[in-house]
PDB file of C-alpha atoms in Angstrom:
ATOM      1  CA  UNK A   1      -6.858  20.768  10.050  1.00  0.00           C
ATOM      2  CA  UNK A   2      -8.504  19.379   6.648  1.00  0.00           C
ATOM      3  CA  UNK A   3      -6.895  15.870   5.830  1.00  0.00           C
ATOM      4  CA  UNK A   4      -6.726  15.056   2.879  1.00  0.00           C
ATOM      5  CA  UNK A   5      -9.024  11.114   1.911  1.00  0.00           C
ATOM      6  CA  UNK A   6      -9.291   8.848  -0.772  1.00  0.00           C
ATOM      7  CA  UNK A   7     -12.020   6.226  -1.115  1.00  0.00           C
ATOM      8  CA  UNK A   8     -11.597   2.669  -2.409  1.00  0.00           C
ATOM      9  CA  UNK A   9     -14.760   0.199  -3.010  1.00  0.00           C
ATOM     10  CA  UNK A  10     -13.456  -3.483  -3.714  1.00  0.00           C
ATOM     11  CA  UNK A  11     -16.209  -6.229  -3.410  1.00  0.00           C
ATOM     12  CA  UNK A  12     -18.905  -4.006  -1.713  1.00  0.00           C
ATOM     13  CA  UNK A  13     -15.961  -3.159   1.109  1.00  0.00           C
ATOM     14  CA  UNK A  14     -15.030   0.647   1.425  1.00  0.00           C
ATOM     15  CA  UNK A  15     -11.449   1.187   2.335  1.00  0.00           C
ATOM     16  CA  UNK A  16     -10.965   4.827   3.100  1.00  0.00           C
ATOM     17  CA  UNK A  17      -7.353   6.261   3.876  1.00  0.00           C
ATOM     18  CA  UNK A  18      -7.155   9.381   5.779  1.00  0.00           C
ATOM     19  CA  UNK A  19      -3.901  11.536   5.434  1.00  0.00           C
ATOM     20  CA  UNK A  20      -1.381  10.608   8.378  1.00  0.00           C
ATOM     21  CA  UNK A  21       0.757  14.367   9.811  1.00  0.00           C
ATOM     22  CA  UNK A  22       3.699  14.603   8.061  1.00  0.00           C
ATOM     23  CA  UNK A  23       6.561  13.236  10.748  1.00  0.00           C
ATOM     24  CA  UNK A  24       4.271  10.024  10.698  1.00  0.00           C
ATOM     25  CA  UNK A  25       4.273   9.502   6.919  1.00  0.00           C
ATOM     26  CA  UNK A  26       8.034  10.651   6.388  1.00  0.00           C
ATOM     27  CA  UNK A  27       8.873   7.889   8.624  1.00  0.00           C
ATOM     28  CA  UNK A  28       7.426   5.532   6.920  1.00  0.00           C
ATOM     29  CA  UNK A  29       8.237   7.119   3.370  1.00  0.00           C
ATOM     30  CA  UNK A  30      12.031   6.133   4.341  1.00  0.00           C
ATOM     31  CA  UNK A  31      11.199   2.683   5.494  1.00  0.00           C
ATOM     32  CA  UNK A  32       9.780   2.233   2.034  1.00  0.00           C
ATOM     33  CA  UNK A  33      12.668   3.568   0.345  1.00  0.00           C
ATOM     34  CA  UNK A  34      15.081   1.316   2.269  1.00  0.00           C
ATOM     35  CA  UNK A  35      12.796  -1.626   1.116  1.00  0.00           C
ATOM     36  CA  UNK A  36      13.046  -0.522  -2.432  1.00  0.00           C
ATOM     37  CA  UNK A  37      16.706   0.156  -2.232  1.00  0.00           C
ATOM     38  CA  UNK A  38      18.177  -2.797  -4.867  1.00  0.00           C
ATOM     39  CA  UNK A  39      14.481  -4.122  -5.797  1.00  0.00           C
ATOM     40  CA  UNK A  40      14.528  -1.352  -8.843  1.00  0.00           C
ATOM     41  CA  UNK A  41      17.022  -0.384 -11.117  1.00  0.00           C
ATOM     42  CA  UNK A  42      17.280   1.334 -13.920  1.00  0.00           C
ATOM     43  CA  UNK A  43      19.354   0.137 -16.792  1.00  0.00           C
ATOM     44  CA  UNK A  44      18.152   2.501 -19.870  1.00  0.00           C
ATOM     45  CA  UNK A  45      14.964   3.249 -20.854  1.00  0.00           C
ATOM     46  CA  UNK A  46      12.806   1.131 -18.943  1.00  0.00           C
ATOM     47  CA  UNK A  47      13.313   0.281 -15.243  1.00  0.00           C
ATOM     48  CA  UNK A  48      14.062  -3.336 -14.405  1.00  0.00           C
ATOM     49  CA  UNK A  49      11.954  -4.745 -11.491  1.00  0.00           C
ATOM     50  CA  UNK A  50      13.610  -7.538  -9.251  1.00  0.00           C
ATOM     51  CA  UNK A  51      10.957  -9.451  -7.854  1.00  0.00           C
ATOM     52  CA  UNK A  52      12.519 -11.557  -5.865  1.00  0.00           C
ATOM     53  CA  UNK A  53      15.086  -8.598  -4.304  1.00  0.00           C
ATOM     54  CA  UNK A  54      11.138  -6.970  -3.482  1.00  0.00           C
ATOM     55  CA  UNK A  55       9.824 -10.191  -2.352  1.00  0.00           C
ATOM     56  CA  UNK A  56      12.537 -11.176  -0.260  1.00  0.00           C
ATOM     57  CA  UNK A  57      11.619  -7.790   2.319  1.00  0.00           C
ATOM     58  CA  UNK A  58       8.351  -8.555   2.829  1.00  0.00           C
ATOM     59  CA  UNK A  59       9.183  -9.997   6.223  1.00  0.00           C
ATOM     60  CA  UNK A  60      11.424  -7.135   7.239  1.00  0.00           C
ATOM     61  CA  UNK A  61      11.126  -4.370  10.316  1.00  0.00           C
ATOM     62  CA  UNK A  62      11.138  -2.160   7.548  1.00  0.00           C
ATOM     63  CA  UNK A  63       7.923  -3.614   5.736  1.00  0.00           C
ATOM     64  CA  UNK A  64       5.953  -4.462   9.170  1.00  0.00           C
ATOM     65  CA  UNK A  65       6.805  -0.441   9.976  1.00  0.00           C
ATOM     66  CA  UNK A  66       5.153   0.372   6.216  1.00  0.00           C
ATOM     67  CA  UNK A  67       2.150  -2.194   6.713  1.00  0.00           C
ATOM     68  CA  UNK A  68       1.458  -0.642  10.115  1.00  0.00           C
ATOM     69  CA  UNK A  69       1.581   2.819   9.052  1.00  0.00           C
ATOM     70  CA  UNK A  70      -1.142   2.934   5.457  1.00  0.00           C
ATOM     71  CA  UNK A  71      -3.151   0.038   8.123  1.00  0.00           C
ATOM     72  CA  UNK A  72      -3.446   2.714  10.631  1.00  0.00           C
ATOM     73  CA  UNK A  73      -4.652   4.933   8.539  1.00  0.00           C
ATOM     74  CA  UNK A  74      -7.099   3.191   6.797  1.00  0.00           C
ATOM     75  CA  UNK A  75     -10.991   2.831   7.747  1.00  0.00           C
ATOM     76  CA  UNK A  76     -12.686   0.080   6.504  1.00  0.00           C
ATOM     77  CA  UNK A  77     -16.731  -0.201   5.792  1.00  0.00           C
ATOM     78  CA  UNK A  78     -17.186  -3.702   5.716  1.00  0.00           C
ATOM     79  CA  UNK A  79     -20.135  -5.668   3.232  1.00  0.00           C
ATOM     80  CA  UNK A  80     -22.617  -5.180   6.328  1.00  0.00           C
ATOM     81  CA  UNK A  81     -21.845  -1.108   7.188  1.00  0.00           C
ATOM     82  CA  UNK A  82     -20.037  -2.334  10.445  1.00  0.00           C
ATOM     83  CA  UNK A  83     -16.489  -0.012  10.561  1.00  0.00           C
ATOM     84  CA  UNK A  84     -13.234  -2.423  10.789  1.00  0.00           C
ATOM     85  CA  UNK A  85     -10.586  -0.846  12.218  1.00  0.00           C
ATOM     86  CA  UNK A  86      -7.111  -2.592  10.728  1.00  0.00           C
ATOM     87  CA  UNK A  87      -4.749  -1.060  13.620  1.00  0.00           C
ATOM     88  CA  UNK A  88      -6.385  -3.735  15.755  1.00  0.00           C
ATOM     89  CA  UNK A  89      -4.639  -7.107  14.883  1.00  0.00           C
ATOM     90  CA  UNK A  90      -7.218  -9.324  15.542  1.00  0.00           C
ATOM     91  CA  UNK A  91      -9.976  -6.711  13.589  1.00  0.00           C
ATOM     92  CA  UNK A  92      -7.413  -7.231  10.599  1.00  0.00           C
ATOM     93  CA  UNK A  93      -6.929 -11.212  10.768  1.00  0.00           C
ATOM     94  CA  UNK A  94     -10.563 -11.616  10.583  1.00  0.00           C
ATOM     95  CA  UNK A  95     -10.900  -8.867   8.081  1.00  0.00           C
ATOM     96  CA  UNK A  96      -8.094 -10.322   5.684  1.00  0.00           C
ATOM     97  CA  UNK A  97      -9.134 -13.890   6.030  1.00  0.00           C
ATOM     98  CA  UNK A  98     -12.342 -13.197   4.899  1.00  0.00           C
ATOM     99  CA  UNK A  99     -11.098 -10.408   2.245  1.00  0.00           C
ATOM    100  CA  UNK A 100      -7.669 -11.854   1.513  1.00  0.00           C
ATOM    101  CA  UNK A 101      -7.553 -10.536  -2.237  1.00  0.00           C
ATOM    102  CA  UNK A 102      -7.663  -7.086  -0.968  1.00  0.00           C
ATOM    103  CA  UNK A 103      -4.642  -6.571   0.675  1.00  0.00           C
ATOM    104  CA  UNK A 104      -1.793  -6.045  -1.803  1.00  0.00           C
ATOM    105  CA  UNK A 105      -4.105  -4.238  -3.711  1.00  0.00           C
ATOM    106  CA  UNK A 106      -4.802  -1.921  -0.345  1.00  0.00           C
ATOM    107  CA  UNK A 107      -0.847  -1.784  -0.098  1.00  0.00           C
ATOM    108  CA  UNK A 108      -0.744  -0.843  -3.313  1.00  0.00           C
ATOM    109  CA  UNK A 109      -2.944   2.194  -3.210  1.00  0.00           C
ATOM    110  CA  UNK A 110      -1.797   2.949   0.480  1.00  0.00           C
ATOM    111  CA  UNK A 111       2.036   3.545  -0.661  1.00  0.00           C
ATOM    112  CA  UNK A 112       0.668   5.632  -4.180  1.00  0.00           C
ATOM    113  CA  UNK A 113      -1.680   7.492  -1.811  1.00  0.00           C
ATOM    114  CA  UNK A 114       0.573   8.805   1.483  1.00  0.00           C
ATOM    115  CA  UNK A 115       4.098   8.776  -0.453  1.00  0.00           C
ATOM    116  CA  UNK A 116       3.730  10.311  -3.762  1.00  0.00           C
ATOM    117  CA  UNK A 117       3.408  13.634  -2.685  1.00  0.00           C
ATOM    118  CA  UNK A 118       6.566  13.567  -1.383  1.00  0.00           C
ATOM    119  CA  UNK A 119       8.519  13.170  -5.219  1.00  0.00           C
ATOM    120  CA  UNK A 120       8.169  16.041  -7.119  1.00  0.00           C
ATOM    121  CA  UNK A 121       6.025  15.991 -10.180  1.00  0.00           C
ATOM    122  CA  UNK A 122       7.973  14.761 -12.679  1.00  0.00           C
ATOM    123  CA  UNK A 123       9.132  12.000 -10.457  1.00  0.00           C
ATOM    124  CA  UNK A 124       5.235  11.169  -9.560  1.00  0.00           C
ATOM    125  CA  UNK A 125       4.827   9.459 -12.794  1.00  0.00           C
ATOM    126  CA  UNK A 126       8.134   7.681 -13.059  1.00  0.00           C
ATOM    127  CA  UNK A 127       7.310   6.397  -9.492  1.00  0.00           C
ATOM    128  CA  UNK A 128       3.390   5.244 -10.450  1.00  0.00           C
ATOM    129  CA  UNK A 129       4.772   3.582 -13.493  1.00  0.00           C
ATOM    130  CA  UNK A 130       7.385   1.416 -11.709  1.00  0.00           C
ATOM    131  CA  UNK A 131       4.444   0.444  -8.803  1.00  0.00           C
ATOM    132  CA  UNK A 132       2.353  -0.477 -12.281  1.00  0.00           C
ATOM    133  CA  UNK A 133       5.164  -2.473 -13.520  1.00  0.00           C
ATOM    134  CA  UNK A 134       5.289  -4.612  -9.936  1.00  0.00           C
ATOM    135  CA  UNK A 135       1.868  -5.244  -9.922  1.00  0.00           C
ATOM    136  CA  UNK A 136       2.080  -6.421 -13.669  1.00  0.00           C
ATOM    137  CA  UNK A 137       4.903  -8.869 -12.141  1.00  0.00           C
ATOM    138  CA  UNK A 138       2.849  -9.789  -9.269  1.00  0.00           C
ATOM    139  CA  UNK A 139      -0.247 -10.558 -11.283  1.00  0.00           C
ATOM    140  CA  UNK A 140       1.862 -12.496 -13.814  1.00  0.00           C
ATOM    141  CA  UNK A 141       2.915 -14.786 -10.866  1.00  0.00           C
ATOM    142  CA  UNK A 142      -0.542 -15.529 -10.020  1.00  0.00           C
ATOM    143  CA  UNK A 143      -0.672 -13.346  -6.936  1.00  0.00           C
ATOM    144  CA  UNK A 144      -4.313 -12.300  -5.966  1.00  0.00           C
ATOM    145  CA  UNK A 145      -5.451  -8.794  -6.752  1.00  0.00           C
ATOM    146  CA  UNK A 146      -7.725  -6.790  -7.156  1.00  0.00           C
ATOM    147  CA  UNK A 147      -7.704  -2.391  -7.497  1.00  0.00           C
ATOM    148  CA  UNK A 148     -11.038  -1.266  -7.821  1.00  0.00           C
TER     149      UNK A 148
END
């Protein structure tokens, strides 16, 4: 079976995410949408993005089950060549606390790169423009990131 990657170079560190089997990522595609459920809304033309209604999940089963999920699937090439694996928590405390301006960016990309081939098309780029609009938030609240 060819899996699908997509390669990621932020500070010198690869980040490579490999293509989970389907069951795996649908899972996780409808812990994500549970998350989302009442963070977006759409009141006209342009979608309104609650922050805090986002913000306030980011301790919930349903997050830890999405975090776990684009971590495990994710192979990291650290500054020195040496592979990180992230499923390992320890591997990903040190990893993060050295790196800790990767991660939302890493979530980012992880969520764009194993769920949106499950919208159709023409709700692909409605879906990358409302994950654009979060980050915009998240970057206006002086959140560190970084998408190389």
């Amino acid at each position: 079976m060819n899996m699908q990657t997509e390669q990621h170079v932020i500070d010198g560190v690869t980040y490579t995410f490999r293509q989970a089997n389907f069951m795996a990522a649908r899972t996780a595609a409808m812990s994500l949408l549970g998350i989302l459920k009442g963070g977006v809304k759409s009141t006209g033309a342009k979608p309104e993005v609650d922050i805090g209604a986002m913000l306030e999940n980011l301790g919930s089963p349903q997050i830890q089950s999405v975090e776990q999920f684009i971590l495990g699937t994710l192979e990291v090439k650290n500054e020195n060549g040496q592979i990180v694996l992230l499923k390992n928590v320890d591997a990903s405390n040190e990893h993060f606390n050295k790196h800790r301006s990767h991660y939302y960016a890493l979530m980012f990309k992880g969520v764009q790169f194993h769920f949106m081939d499950f919208l159709p098309a023409w709700a692909v780029s409605k879906a990358n423009t409302k994950l654009q609009e979060v980050k915009a938030q998240l970057d206006a609240t002086d959140q560190p990131m970084s998408i190389g």
